[in-house]
Coordinates of C-alpha atoms and ligand atoms in Angstrom, one line a residue:
M1 CA 0.0 0.0 0.0
N2 CA 0.9 3.6 -0.5
I3 CA 0.4 5.0 3.1
L4 CA 0.3 8.7 3.8
I5 CA 0.8 9.6 7.4
G6 CA -0.1 13.1 8.7
V7 CA 1.4 14.0 12.1
S8 CA 0.0 17.0 14.1
G9 CA 1.5 18.8 17.1
G10 CA 0.7 16.3 19.9
I11 CA 3.2 14.9 22.4
A12 CA 2.6 11.4 21.0
A13 CA 4.1 12.5 17.6
Y14 CA 7.5 10.9 18.5
K15 CA 5.8 7.4 18.4
I16 CA 5.0 7.8 14.8
A17 CA 8.7 6.9 13.9
D18 CA 8.0 3.4 15.1
L19 CA 4.8 3.2 13.1
V20 CA 6.7 4.3 9.9
R21 CA 9.3 1.6 10.5
M22 CA 6.6 -1.1 10.9
F23 CA 5.0 -0.3 7.6
V24 CA 8.2 0.1 5.8
K25 CA 9.5 -3.3 7.1
D26 CA 6.3 -4.8 5.9
G27 CA 7.0 -3.6 2.3
H28 CA 4.6 -0.6 2.2
E29 CA 5.6 2.8 0.7
V30 CA 5.2 5.6 3.3
K31 CA 5.2 9.3 2.9
T32 CA 4.7 11.7 5.8
I33 CA 3.4 15.2 6.4
L34 CA 4.2 17.2 9.5
T35 CA 2.4 20.3 10.7
E36 CA 4.6 23.2 11.8
N37 CA 3.8 22.3 15.5
A38 CA 4.5 18.7 15.0
K39 CA 8.2 19.6 14.2
Y40 CA 8.6 20.5 17.9
F41 CA 8.0 16.8 18.7
I42 CA 9.6 14.9 15.9
T43 CA 12.0 16.0 13.0
P44 CA 11.4 15.6 9.3
T45 CA 14.8 14.1 9.0
T46 CA 13.8 11.2 11.4
L47 CA 10.7 10.5 9.3
E48 CA 12.6 10.9 6.0
T49 CA 15.3 8.4 7.1
L50 CA 12.8 5.8 8.3
S51 CA 10.4 6.2 5.3
K52 CA 13.1 6.6 2.7
N53 CA 10.8 9.3 1.3
K54 CA 10.5 13.0 1.5
C55 CA 8.7 14.4 4.5
Y56 CA 6.3 17.2 3.5
T57 CA 5.8 20.2 5.6
E58 CA 5.1 23.2 3.3
L59 CA 1.8 24.1 1.5
F60 CA 3.8 26.4 -0.8
S61 CA 6.8 24.5 -1.9
S62 CA 9.5 25.6 -4.5
T63 CA 8.2 22.7 -6.9
R64 CA 5.5 23.3 -9.3
D65 CA 3.6 20.2 -8.1
V66 CA 0.2 20.7 -6.5
E67 CA 1.3 18.6 -3.5
H68 CA -1.9 18.8 -1.5
V69 CA -3.7 17.1 -4.3
E70 CA -0.9 14.8 -5.6
L71 CA -0.2 13.3 -2.2
G72 CA -3.9 12.4 -1.9
K73 CA -3.9 10.8 -5.3
W74 CA -0.7 8.9 -4.4
A75 CA -2.1 7.5 -1.3
D76 CA -4.1 4.3 -0.9
V77 CA -4.9 5.3 2.7
M78 CA -4.2 8.2 4.9
I79 CA -3.5 8.0 8.7
V80 CA -3.5 11.1 10.9
A81 CA -1.7 10.3 14.2
P82 CA -1.6 11.9 16.6
A83 CA -4.6 14.0 15.6
T84 CA -4.7 17.1 17.8
A85 CA -7.8 18.9 18.8
N86 CA -6.7 21.6 16.5
I87 CA -6.5 19.5 13.4
I88 CA -9.8 17.7 14.1
G89 CA -11.4 21.1 14.6
K90 CA -10.0 22.3 11.3
L91 CA -11.1 19.4 9.3
S92 CA -14.6 19.5 10.8
S93 CA -15.0 23.2 9.9
G94 CA -13.3 22.9 6.4
I95 CA -10.4 25.1 7.4
C96 CA -7.3 24.5 5.2
D97 CA -4.5 26.8 6.5
D98 CA -1.5 24.4 6.1
L99 CA -0.5 21.4 4.1
L100 CA -1.9 18.7 6.4
S101 CA -5.4 20.2 6.8
T102 CA -5.4 21.0 3.0
V103 CA -4.5 17.4 2.0
M104 CA -7.1 16.0 4.4
L105 CA -9.9 18.0 2.8
A106 CA -8.7 17.2 -0.8
L107 CA -8.5 13.5 0.0
D108 CA -11.0 11.0 -1.3
K109 CA -9.4 7.8 0.2
P110 CA -10.0 6.0 3.5
C111 CA -8.7 8.3 6.3
Y112 CA -7.9 6.7 9.7
I113 CA -7.8 9.4 12.4
F114 CA -6.2 8.8 15.9
P115 CA -7.1 11.7 18.3
S116 CA -4.7 12.1 21.2
M117 CA -4.9 14.8 23.9
N118 CA -5.4 15.7 27.4
T119 CA -8.7 14.1 28.9
N120 CA -10.3 17.5 29.4
M121 CA -9.5 18.6 25.9
L122 CA -10.9 15.2 24.6
T123 CA -14.1 15.5 26.6
H124 CA -14.8 19.2 25.6
P125 CA -18.1 19.4 23.8
A126 CA -16.3 21.2 20.9
V127 CA -13.9 18.3 20.4
Q128 CA -16.7 15.7 20.8
E129 CA -19.0 17.4 18.4
N130 CA -16.2 17.7 15.9
I131 CA -15.3 14.0 16.3
S132 CA -19.0 12.9 15.8
K133 CA -19.3 15.2 12.8
L134 CA -16.2 13.5 11.1
R135 CA -17.5 10.1 11.9
D136 CA -20.9 11.0 10.3
W137 CA -19.0 12.1 7.2
G138 CA -17.3 8.7 7.0
Y139 CA -14.0 9.3 8.6
L140 CA -12.6 6.4 10.6
V141 CA -12.0 8.2 14.0
Y142 CA -10.7 5.8 16.6
D143 CA -11.2 6.2 20.5
P144 CA -7.9 7.1 22.3
A145 CA -6.5 4.7 24.9
E146 CA -6.7 5.2 28.6
G147 CA -3.8 5.6 30.9
E148 CA -1.2 8.0 32.2
L149 CA -1.0 11.1 30.0
A150 CA 2.1 13.1 29.2
C151 CA 0.8 15.8 31.5
G152 CA 0.7 13.3 34.4
D153 CA -3.1 13.0 34.4
I154 CA -4.7 9.7 34.3
G155 CA -7.6 9.3 31.8
K156 CA -8.5 8.8 28.3
G157 CA -6.6 10.5 25.6
K158 CA -3.4 8.5 25.0
L159 CA -2.5 7.5 21.4
P160 CA -3.2 3.8 21.1
D161 CA -0.1 1.6 20.8
V162 CA 1.4 2.0 17.3
E163 CA 1.2 -1.8 16.9
L164 CA -2.5 -1.5 17.3
I165 CA -2.6 1.4 14.7
Y166 CA -0.6 -0.8 12.4
Q167 CA -2.9 -3.8 12.8
I168 CA -6.1 -1.7 12.3
V169 CA -4.9 -0.1 9.1
I170 CA -3.6 -3.4 7.6
S171 CA -6.7 -5.4 8.6
E172 CA -9.3 -2.9 7.7
N173 CA -7.7 -2.6 4.3
E174 CA -7.6 -6.4 3.9
R175 CA -11.2 -6.7 5.2
A176 CA -12.4 -4.2 2.5
I177 CA -11.0 -6.6 -0.3
T178 CA -12.1 -9.9 1.5
D179 CA -15.4 -11.6 0.8
S180 CA -17.7 -11.3 3.8
S181 CA -18.3 -15.0 3.4
L182 CA -18.8 -15.5 7.1
A183 CA -21.1 -12.5 7.6
N184 CA -24.0 -13.6 9.9
K185 CA -21.9 -16.5 11.3
T186 CA -20.7 -16.5 14.9
V187 CA -17.4 -18.2 15.6
L188 CA -16.3 -19.3 19.0
I189 CA -12.5 -19.7 19.4
T190 CA -10.3 -20.9 22.3
A191 CA -6.7 -19.8 22.3
G192 CA -3.7 -20.2 24.6
S193 CA -3.1 -22.4 27.5
T194 CA -4.9 -23.2 30.7
R195 CA -3.5 -23.8 34.2
A196 CA -3.8 -26.8 36.6
Y197 CA -3.3 -25.3 40.0
I198 CA -1.4 -27.5 42.5
D199 CA -1.6 -25.0 45.5
P200 CA -2.6 -21.3 45.7
V201 CA 0.6 -20.2 44.1
R202 CA 1.8 -23.0 41.8
Y203 CA 0.4 -24.4 38.6
I204 CA 1.1 -26.6 35.7
E205 CA 0.9 -24.9 32.3
N206 CA 2.2 -25.4 28.8
G207 CA 4.0 -22.7 26.7
S208 CA 1.2 -22.0 24.2
S209 CA 1.2 -18.3 23.4
G210 CA -2.3 -18.2 21.9
L211 CA -1.0 -16.7 18.6
M212 CA -2.7 -19.3 16.5
G213 CA -6.1 -18.7 18.0
V214 CA -5.6 -14.9 17.8
E215 CA -4.8 -15.2 14.0
L216 CA -7.9 -17.3 13.6
V217 CA -10.0 -14.7 15.4
R218 CA -8.5 -12.0 13.0
N219 CA -9.1 -14.1 9.9
A220 CA -12.7 -14.9 10.8
W221 CA -13.2 -11.2 11.5
L222 CA -11.8 -10.4 8.1
R223 CA -14.5 -12.7 6.6
G224 CA -17.2 -10.7 8.4
A225 CA -17.8 -13.2 11.3
K226 CA -18.8 -12.2 14.8
V227 CA -16.1 -13.8 17.0
T228 CA -16.1 -14.7 20.6
L229 CA -12.7 -15.6 22.0
V230 CA -12.0 -17.6 25.1
C231 CA -8.5 -17.3 26.5
N232 CA -6.4 -16.3 29.5
K233 CA -5.6 -12.7 30.3
E234 CA -1.9 -13.2 29.1
V235 CA -3.1 -13.9 25.6
V236 CA -4.8 -10.5 25.5
E237 CA -1.8 -8.7 27.1
R238 CA 0.5 -10.3 24.5
F239 CA -1.7 -9.6 21.4
P240 CA -3.8 -6.5 22.6
W241 CA -5.1 -5.9 19.1
V242 CA -7.2 -9.2 19.3
K243 CA -9.8 -6.9 21.2
Y244 CA -10.4 -5.1 18.0
Y245 CA -11.4 -8.3 16.1
S246 CA -13.4 -9.9 18.9
E247 CA -17.1 -9.2 19.6
M248 CA -16.6 -10.6 23.1
I249 CA -13.6 -12.0 25.0
M250 CA -14.1 -14.4 27.9
L251 CA -11.1 -14.6 30.2
V252 CA -10.4 -18.0 31.8
E253 CA -7.7 -19.6 33.8
T254 CA -8.4 -23.4 34.0
T255 CA -9.8 -26.0 31.7
E256 CA -12.9 -26.1 33.9
D257 CA -13.4 -22.3 33.2
V258 CA -13.1 -22.9 29.5
Y259 CA -15.8 -25.5 29.7
K260 CA -18.1 -23.2 31.5
A261 CA -17.5 -20.3 29.2
V262 CA -17.9 -22.2 26.0
S263 CA -20.9 -24.2 26.9
G264 CA -22.6 -21.0 27.9
V265 CA -22.4 -19.7 24.3
F266 CA -22.2 -22.8 22.3
D267 CA -25.9 -22.9 21.3
G268 CA -25.6 -19.7 19.5
T269 CA -22.4 -20.6 17.7
D270 CA -22.0 -21.6 14.1
I271 CA -18.4 -22.6 14.1
Y272 CA -16.4 -23.7 17.1
I273 CA -12.6 -23.8 16.8
S274 CA -10.7 -25.3 19.7
A275 CA -7.2 -23.8 19.1
G276 CA -6.6 -23.6 22.9
A277 CA -3.9 -25.9 24.4
L278 CA -5.9 -26.9 27.4
C279 CA -4.4 -28.8 30.4
D280 CA -5.7 -32.4 30.1
F281 CA -5.1 -33.1 33.7
S282 CA -6.0 -31.3 36.8
N283 CA -5.3 -31.6 40.5
Q284 CA -7.7 -30.8 43.3
P285 CA -5.6 -27.7 44.4
L286 CA -4.4 -27.6 48.0
K287 CA -5.8 -24.8 50.0
E288 CA -2.3 -24.0 51.6
K289 CA 1.0 -23.5 49.9
I290 CA 3.0 -26.7 49.9
K291 CA 5.7 -26.6 52.4
K292 CA 9.4 -27.4 51.6
D293 CA 9.4 -30.3 54.1
G294 CA 8.8 -32.9 51.3
K295 CA 5.6 -34.3 53.0
N296 CA 3.3 -33.2 50.1
T297 CA 5.1 -33.9 46.9
V298 CA 2.9 -36.4 45.1
L299 CA 0.3 -34.9 42.6
N300 CA -2.9 -36.6 42.4
M301 CA -3.7 -35.5 38.8
K302 CA -7.1 -36.6 37.3
P303 CA -8.3 -35.9 33.7
S304 CA -9.9 -32.5 33.3
V305 CA -13.2 -32.2 31.7
D306 CA -12.9 -33.1 28.0
V307 CA -14.2 -29.8 26.6
F308 CA -14.5 -30.8 22.9
S309 CA -16.1 -34.2 23.6
E310 CA -18.6 -32.6 26.0
L311 CA -19.5 -30.0 23.4
S312 CA -19.9 -32.6 20.7
K313 CA -22.8 -34.1 22.7
Q314 CA -24.5 -30.7 22.6
K315 CA -23.8 -30.3 18.8
K316 CA -26.8 -29.3 16.6
H317 CA -25.8 -27.3 13.5
Q318 CA -22.3 -26.3 14.6
L319 CA -19.3 -27.1 12.6
M320 CA -16.6 -28.2 15.0
V321 CA -12.8 -27.8 14.4
G322 CA -10.2 -29.2 16.7
F323 CA -6.5 -29.2 16.9
A324 CA -4.3 -32.2 17.5
L325 CA -0.8 -31.4 18.7
E326 CA 1.2 -34.7 18.4
T327 CA 4.7 -35.8 19.1
N328 CA 4.5 -38.9 17.0
D329 CA 2.3 -40.6 14.3
I330 CA 0.8 -37.0 13.8
E331 CA -1.6 -37.9 10.9
R332 CA -3.0 -41.2 12.5
N333 CA -3.3 -39.7 15.9
A334 CA -5.1 -36.7 14.5
K335 CA -7.5 -38.9 12.6
D336 CA -8.3 -41.0 15.7
K337 CA -8.9 -37.8 17.6
L338 CA -11.3 -36.6 14.8
V339 CA -13.4 -39.6 15.2
S340 CA -13.3 -40.2 19.0
K341 CA -14.2 -36.6 19.8
G342 CA -16.7 -36.0 17.1
M343 CA -14.7 -33.4 15.1
D344 CA -15.8 -32.2 11.7
V345 CA -12.2 -31.1 11.0
V346 CA -8.9 -31.6 12.8
V347 CA -5.9 -29.5 12.2
A348 CA -2.8 -31.7 13.1
N349 CA 0.5 -30.2 14.0
S350 CA 3.6 -31.0 15.9
V351 CA 4.8 -29.8 19.2
D352 CA 7.2 -27.3 17.3
A353 CA 4.1 -25.2 16.9
I354 CA 3.9 -24.4 20.5
D355 CA 5.0 -20.7 21.3
S356 CA 6.3 -20.3 17.8
K357 CA 5.6 -17.7 15.1
T358 CA 5.4 -20.4 12.4
S359 CA 4.0 -23.9 12.1
N360 CA 3.2 -26.7 9.5
A361 CA -0.1 -28.5 9.7
I362 CA -2.4 -31.0 8.0
I363 CA -6.1 -30.2 7.8
I364 CA -8.1 -33.3 7.8
D365 CA -11.9 -33.7 7.6
K366 CA -14.2 -36.8 7.8
K367 CA -13.5 -37.7 4.2
G368 CA -9.7 -37.6 4.7
I369 CA -6.8 -35.3 4.1
R370 CA -7.8 -31.9 2.7
K371 CA -4.5 -30.0 2.8
Y372 CA -0.9 -30.0 3.8
I373 CA 0.3 -26.6 5.0
K374 CA 4.0 -26.3 4.8
E375 CA 6.0 -24.3 7.4
S376 CA 4.3 -20.8 7.3
E377 CA 3.5 -17.9 9.5
K378 CA 0.5 -18.4 11.7
R379 CA -1.3 -15.6 9.9
V380 CA -1.0 -17.5 6.7
M381 CA -2.0 -20.8 8.4
A382 CA -5.1 -19.1 9.8
E383 CA -6.0 -18.0 6.2
E384 CA -5.6 -21.6 5.0
I385 CA -7.6 -23.1 7.9
L386 CA -10.5 -20.6 7.6
R387 CA -10.5 -21.1 3.8
E388 CA -11.0 -24.9 4.2
I389 CA -13.5 -24.4 7.0
E390 CA -15.5 -22.1 4.7
K391 CA -15.4 -24.6 1.9
I392 CA -16.6 -27.4 4.1
L393 CA -19.3 -25.1 5.5
F394 CA -20.6 -24.3 2.0
E395 CA -20.1 -27.9 0.7
S396 CA -22.5 -29.1 3.4
V397 CA -25.4 -26.6 2.8
T398 CA -28.2 -27.7 0.6
P399 CA -28.8 -25.7 -2.5
V400 CA -31.9 -24.0 -0.9
E401 CA -29.9 -23.0 2.2
K402 CA -27.2 -21.7 -0.1
T403 CA -29.6 -19.5 -2.0
N404 CA -30.9 -18.1 1.4
Q405 CA -27.3 -17.5 2.6
E406 CA -26.5 -15.6 -0.6
A407 CA -29.6 -13.6 -0.3
H408 CA -28.4 -12.2 3.0
Ligands
FMN1 C1 4.2 20.2 25.0 C2 2.9 20.2 24.4 C3 2.2 19.1 24.2 C4 1.0 19.1 23.4 N1 0.3 17.9 23.2 C5 -0.9 18.0 22.6 C6 -1.7 16.7 22.4 O1 -1.2 15.7 22.8 N2 -2.8 16.9 21.7 C7 -3.4 18.1 21.3 O2 -4.4 18.0 20.7 N3 -2.6 19.2 21.5 C8 -1.4 19.2 22.1 N4 -0.8 20.3 22.3 C9 -1.3 21.6 21.7 C10 -1.1 21.7 20.2 O3 0.4 21.6 19.9 C11 -1.6 23.0 19.7 O4 -3.0 23.0 19.8 C12 -1.3 23.3 18.3 O5 -1.9 24.4 17.8 C13 -1.6 22.2 17.3 O6 -1.2 22.5 16.0 P1 -1.3 21.4 14.8 O7 -2.7 20.8 14.9 O8 -1.3 22.4 13.6 O9 -0.2 20.5 14.9 C14 0.5 20.4 22.9 C15 1.2 21.5 23.1 C16 2.4 21.4 23.8 C17 3.2 22.7 24.0

C-alpha cells in the first residue's frame, strides 16, 4: 500500500517513527506530512530516514507540483496520528491553512484518524462534536486509549499503541477486499493455555502463546464473522489488538473455566474452533501452599473435563474444528482424535508449533486429508484453515440454504 501519514503537534508524535518503521519493514511505501507544530516533537529528518521518502511540511513549496492534491492521489490510505484537537477542529470546519489540513480536505481515500490529547480537551463538547461530525462524514475516527498522559493526568486521551494502529490499518484494508463469506456467522474460538493449580501459588501450564487462536480470530473477523474468544488474560496482554477483532472476550484460567465459558455460548455458535492448548489433567488444588518439608510432593492428577467431547454431545448445526498437537504419528493420531471426539475437521500439527511464530499442519476432515500446509507464519495458516472451513461449510449446505445465505 501507499500510506500517507499526517502528524500533528501532539506529544505522541514521536511514536510515529515506530509506526513508519513497521509499515516500511512490511514492504509498504510511506510518505509523511508534518504540521509546523509537529516539528517540535519529531523532525522531518527522522521520518525521511525511516520512510526513505520526503517528509512534506510546506503548502507552498518550491516545486510546481500541487502537492496537496498529488499526495492524496498517490495514497491508498491516509493515517492522521496523533490528531490534535486543532487538526480535528480544522477538518470538521473545512479550514485548510496548512499542508496537512489541505491534504485531508482534498483526500478521497479512507482516512484513519487517531485523536490524542489531554482528557479535558478530549471530553470538551467542541472536540466531541467535531469527532462525531467527522464520523458521520465517513472518517474512521478511533477512540484514544486510557492511561497515564504526558501531562501526568490519568484518563482517556493516549494514542493507542502504534502496533494496534498498524494492525487496524492493515486489517481494515484487507477486510475491505475480502469476501464477507462468514457474515451472519458466529465463531467461537479458544486460544492459549490453561493452568492446573497445585496449590494457591503453583500451577502446571504449557507454553502456548495463543497466537494461532488470535490469528484465527483475525481471519474470521476479516471474513465478516462475529467472533467470541475464550482465552487467558496473558493472551490479550501479548496480542492486545485481538480486542479489535473480537465481539466478546471471555477470560479464563483453568480447563474447567473454558468448559463453563464455551458451553454457555455454544448454542448460538455456528463454528467452534478449539485452538486452545488446554491442560488435560488437573489436581484438586491444596488450600495452603505446599511446604518445603517434602511431605506433600505427590500430585494426584485426574483427567480434566474433555471440553471438545462434551460440546460434541450438545452439537446441533455447529461445525466443530479441533487441533491435534502430536509428538509422533501425527496424521494417524489426529484422525483417531477426529473420530473419537466428534470433530468435523482436525488441524494436526507437531509440538514445534507451541510458542512459535510459524508452524506446519495437516487439515483433515471426515473424508480424509484436505490440505498439507508447509511451514508458514500463523497468519498464513489461519487464512488456509479458515478457507478450508469455509469450503466445508458451503459444501455441506443444501442448494436451498445456499440461496438463502447468498440472499443475506
Ligand atoms: C508540550 C505540548 C504538548 C501538546 N500535546 C498535545 C496533544 O497531545 N494533543 C493536542 O491536541 N494538542 C497538544 N498540544 C497543543 C497543540 O500543539 C496545539 O493545539 C497546536 O496548535 C496544534 O497544532 P497542529 O494541529 O497544527 O499541529 C500540545 C502542546 C504542547 C506545547
